[in-house]
Tab-separated table of C-alpha atoms in Angstrom:
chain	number	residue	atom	x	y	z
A	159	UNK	CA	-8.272	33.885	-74.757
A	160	UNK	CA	-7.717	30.297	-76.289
A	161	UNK	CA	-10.696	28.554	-76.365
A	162	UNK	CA	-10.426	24.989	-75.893
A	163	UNK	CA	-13.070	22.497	-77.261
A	164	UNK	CA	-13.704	19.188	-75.281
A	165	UNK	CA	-16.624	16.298	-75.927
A	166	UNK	CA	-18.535	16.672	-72.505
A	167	UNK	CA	-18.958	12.834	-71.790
A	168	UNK	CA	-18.327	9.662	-72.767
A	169	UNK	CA	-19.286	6.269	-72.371
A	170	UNK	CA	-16.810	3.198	-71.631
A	171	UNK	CA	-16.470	-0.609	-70.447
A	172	UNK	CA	-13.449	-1.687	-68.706
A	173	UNK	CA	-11.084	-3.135	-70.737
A	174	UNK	CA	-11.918	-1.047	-73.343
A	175	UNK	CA	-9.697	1.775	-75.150
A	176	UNK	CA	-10.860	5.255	-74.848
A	177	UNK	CA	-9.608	8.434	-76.558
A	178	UNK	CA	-10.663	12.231	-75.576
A	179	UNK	CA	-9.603	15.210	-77.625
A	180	UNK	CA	-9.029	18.472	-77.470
A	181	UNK	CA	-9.173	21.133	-79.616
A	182	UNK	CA	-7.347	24.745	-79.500
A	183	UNK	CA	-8.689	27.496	-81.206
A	184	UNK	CA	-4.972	28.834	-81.490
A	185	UNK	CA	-2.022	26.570	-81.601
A	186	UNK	CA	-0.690	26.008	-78.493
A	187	UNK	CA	2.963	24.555	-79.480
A	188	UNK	CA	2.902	21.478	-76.863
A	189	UNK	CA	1.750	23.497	-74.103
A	190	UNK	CA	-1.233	21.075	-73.249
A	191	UNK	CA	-1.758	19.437	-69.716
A	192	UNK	CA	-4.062	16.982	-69.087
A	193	UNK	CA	-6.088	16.348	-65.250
A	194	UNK	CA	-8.436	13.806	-63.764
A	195	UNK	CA	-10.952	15.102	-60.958
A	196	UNK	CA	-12.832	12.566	-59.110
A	197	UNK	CA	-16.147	13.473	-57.463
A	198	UNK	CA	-15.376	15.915	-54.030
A	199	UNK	CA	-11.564	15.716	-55.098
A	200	UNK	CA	-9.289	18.125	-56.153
A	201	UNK	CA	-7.812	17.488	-59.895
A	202	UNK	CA	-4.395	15.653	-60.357
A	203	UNK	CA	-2.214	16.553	-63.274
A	204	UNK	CA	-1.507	12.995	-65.297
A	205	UNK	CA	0.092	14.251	-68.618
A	206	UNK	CA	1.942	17.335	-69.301
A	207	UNK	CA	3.666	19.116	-72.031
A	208	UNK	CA	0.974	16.856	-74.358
A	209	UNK	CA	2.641	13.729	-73.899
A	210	UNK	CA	4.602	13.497	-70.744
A	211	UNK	CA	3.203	11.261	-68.204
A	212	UNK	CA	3.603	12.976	-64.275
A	213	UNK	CA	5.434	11.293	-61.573
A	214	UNK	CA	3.394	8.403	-60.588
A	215	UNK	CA	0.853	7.904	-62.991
A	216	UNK	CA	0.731	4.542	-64.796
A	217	UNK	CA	1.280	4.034	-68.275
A	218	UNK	CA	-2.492	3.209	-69.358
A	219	UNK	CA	-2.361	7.241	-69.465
A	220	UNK	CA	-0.983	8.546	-72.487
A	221	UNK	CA	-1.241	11.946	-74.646
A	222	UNK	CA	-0.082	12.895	-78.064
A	223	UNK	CA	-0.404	16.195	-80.246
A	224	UNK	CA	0.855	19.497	-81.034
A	225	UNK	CA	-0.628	23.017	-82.633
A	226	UNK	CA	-4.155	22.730	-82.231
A	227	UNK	CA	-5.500	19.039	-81.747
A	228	UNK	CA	-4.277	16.907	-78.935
A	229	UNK	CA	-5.583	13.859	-77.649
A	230	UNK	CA	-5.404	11.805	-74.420
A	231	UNK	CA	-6.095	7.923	-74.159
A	232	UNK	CA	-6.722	5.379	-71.606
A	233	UNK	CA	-6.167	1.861	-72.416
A	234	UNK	CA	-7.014	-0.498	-70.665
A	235	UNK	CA	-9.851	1.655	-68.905
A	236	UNK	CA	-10.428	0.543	-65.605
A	237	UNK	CA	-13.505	1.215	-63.041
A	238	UNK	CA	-11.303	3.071	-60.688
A	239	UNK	CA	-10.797	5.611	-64.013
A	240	UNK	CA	-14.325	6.773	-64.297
A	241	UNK	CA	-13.985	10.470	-63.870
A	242	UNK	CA	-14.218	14.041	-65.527
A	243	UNK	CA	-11.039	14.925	-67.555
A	244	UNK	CA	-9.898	18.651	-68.500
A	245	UNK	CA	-7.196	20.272	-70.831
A	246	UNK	CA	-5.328	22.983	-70.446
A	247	UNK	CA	-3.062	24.783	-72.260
A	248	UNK	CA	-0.304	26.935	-70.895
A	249	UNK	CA	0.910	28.672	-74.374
A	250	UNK	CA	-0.882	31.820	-73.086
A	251	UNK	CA	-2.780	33.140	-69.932
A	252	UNK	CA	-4.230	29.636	-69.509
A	253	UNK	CA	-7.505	28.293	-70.013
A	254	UNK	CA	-9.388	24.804	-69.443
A	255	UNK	CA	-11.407	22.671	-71.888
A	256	UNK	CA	-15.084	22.246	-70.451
A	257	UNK	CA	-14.406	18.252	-69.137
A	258	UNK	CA	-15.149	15.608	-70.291
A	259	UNK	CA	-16.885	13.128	-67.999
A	260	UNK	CA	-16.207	9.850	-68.390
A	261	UNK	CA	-19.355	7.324	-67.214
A	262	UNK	CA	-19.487	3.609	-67.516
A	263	UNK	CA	-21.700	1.641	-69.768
B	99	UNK	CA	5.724	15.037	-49.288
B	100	UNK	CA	4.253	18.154	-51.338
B	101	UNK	CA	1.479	19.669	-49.685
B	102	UNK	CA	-0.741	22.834	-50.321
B	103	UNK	CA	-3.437	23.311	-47.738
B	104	UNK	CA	-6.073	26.676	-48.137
B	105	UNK	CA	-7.514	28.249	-45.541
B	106	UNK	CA	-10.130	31.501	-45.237
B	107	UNK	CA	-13.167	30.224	-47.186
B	108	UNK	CA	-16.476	30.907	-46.253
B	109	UNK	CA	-20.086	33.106	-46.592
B	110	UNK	CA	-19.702	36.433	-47.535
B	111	UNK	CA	-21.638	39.389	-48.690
B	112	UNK	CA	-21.828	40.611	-52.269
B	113	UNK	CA	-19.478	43.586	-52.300
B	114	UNK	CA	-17.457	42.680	-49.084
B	115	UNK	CA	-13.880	40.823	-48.798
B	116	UNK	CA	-11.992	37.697	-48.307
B	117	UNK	CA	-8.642	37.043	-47.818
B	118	UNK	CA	-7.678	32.892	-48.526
B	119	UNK	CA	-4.350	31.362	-47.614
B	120	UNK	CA	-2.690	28.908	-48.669
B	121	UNK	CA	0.153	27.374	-46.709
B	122	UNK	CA	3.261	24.900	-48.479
B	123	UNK	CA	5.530	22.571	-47.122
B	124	UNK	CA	7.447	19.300	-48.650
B	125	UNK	CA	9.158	21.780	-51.532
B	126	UNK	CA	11.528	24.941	-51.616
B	127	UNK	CA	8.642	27.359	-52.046
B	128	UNK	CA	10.427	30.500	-53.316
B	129	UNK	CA	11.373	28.780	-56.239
B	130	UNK	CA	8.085	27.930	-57.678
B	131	UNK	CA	5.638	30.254	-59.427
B	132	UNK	CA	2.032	29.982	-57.842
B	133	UNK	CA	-1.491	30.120	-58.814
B	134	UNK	CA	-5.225	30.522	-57.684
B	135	UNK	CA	-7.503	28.289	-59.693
B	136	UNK	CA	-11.111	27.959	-59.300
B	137	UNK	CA	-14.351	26.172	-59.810
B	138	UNK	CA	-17.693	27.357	-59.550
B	139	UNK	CA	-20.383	24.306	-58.146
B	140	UNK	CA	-20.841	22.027	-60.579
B	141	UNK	CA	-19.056	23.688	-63.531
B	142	UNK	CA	-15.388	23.534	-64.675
B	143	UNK	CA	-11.888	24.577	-63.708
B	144	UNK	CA	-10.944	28.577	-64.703
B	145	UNK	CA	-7.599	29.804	-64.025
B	146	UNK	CA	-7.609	33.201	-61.492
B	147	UNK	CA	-4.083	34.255	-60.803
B	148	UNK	CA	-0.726	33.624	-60.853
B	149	UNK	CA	2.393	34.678	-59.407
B	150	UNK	CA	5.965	34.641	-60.141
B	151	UNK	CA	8.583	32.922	-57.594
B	152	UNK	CA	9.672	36.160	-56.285
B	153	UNK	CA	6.336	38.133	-56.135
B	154	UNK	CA	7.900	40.994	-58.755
B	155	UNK	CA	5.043	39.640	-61.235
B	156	UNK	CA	1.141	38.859	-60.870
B	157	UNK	CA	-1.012	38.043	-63.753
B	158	UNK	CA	-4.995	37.810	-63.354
B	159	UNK	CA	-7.940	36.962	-65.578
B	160	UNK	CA	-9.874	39.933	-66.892
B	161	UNK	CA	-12.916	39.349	-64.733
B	162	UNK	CA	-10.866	40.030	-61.365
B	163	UNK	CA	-8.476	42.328	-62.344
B	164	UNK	CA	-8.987	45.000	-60.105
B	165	UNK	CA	-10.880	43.413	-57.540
B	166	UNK	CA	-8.101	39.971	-56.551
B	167	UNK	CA	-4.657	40.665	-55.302
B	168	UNK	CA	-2.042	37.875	-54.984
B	169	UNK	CA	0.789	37.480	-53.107
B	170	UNK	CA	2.998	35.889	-51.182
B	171	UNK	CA	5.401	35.726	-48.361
B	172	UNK	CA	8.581	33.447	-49.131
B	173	UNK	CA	9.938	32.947	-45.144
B	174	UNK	CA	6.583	31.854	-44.399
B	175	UNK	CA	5.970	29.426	-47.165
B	176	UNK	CA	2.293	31.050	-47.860
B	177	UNK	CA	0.239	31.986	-51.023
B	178	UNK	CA	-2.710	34.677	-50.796
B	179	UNK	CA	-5.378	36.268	-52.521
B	180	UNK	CA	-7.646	39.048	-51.525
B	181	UNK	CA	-10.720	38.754	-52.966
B	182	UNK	CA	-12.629	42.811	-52.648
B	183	UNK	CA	-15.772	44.108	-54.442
B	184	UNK	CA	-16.921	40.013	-54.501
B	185	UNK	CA	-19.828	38.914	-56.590
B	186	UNK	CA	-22.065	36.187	-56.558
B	187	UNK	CA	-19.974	34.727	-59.599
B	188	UNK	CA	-17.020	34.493	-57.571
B	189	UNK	CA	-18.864	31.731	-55.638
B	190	UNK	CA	-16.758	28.809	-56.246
B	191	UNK	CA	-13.993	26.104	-54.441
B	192	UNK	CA	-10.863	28.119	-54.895
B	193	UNK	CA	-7.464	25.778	-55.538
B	194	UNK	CA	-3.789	26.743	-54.744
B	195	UNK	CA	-1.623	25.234	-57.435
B	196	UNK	CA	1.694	24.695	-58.231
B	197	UNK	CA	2.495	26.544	-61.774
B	198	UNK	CA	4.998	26.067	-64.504
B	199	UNK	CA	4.432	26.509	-68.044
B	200	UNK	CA	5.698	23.417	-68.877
B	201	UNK	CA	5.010	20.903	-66.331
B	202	UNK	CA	1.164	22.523	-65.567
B	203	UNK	CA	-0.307	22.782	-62.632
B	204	UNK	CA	1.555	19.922	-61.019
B	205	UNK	CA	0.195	20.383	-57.137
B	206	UNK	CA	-3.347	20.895	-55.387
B	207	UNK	CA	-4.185	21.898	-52.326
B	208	UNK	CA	-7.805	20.307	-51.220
B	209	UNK	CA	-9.378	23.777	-52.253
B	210	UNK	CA	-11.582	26.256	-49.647
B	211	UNK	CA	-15.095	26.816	-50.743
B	212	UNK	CA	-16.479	30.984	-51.261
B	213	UNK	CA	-19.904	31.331	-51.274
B	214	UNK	CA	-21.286	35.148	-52.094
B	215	UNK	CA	-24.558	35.662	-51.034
B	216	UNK	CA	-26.820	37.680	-49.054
């Protein structure tokens, strides 16, 4: 399986620009996803094919990559964004990154 | 409106079965592949299963091959999976999805809660 590699948290102000990567242990093309879960929520899928935002997600979101190293950014942050954040790549049978929680400073 | 909405969570006994639902609406069904996606309490998200639009094709991770079966039934808008032989690692929220390979897993249902315990 491909194994993908997320930091587990991270700490931000709003206002503030914040970047969370992801690594494959494969290449993965542009088969990368990106989701937001929120506490007691189910997760909502913001950016796929690594850089496509979904249908109603604002343009703070953004992602950019290919192969093995993709990246997702938030900027401006806002409170309302403070959440875990997950990968997942659909090259093969898929598989998640670990999360990466996002906490405020 | 797209929504997914599970149904057939609940306690069970290591080694006995479940069967979840997961009823669609707001999109032509039939022409969407499906999956089961789950997450144990606290952890992350781990794919399960997926279907193709049809139902000729079913894929499943290694750890419930054998034991999961999914399905579906196209006239009635519905996604299954019957869970057999469960362990207490199966304990977990379990998530209908939406699945494409290049648009993701686009839709959620709210998820139905397993718990495998004696």
């Amino acid at each position: 399986d491909t194994v993908l590699t997320q930091s587990p948290a991270l700490a931000v102000s709003p206002g503030e620009r914040v970047t969370i990567s992801c690594r494959a242990s494969e290449s993965v093309s542009t088969l990368m996803h990106w989701y937001q879960q929120k506490p007691g929520q189910q997760p909502k899928l913001l950016i796929y094919k690594a850089s496509n935002l979904a249908s109603g997600v604002p343009a703070r979101f953004s992602g950019s990559g290919s192969g093995t190293d993709f990246t997702f950014t938030i900027d401006p942050v806002e409170a309302d964004d403070i959440a875990t954040y997950y990968c997942h790549q659909s090259w093969n049978s898929p598989t998640f990154g670990g999360g990466t929680k996002l906490e405020l400073k | 409106e797209v929504q997914l909405v599970e149904s057939g969570g609940g306690l069970v006994q290591p080694g006995r079965s479940l069967k979840l639902s997961c009823a669609a609406s707001g999109f032509t069904f039939s022409n969407y592949y499906m999956a089961w996606v789950r997450q144990a309490p606290t952890k992350g998200l781990e794919w399960v299963a997926s279907i193709t639009n049809s139902g000729g094709s079913t894929y499943y991770r290694d750890s419930v091959k054998g034991r999961f079966t999914i399905s579906r039934d196209n006239a009635k808008s519905t996604l299954y999976l019957q869970m057999d032989s469960l362990r207490s690692e199966d304990t977990a929220t379990y998530y209908c999805t939406t699945d494409d390979q290049v648009r993701g897993f686009a839709y959620w249902g709210q998820g139905t809660l397993v718990t495998v315990s004696s």
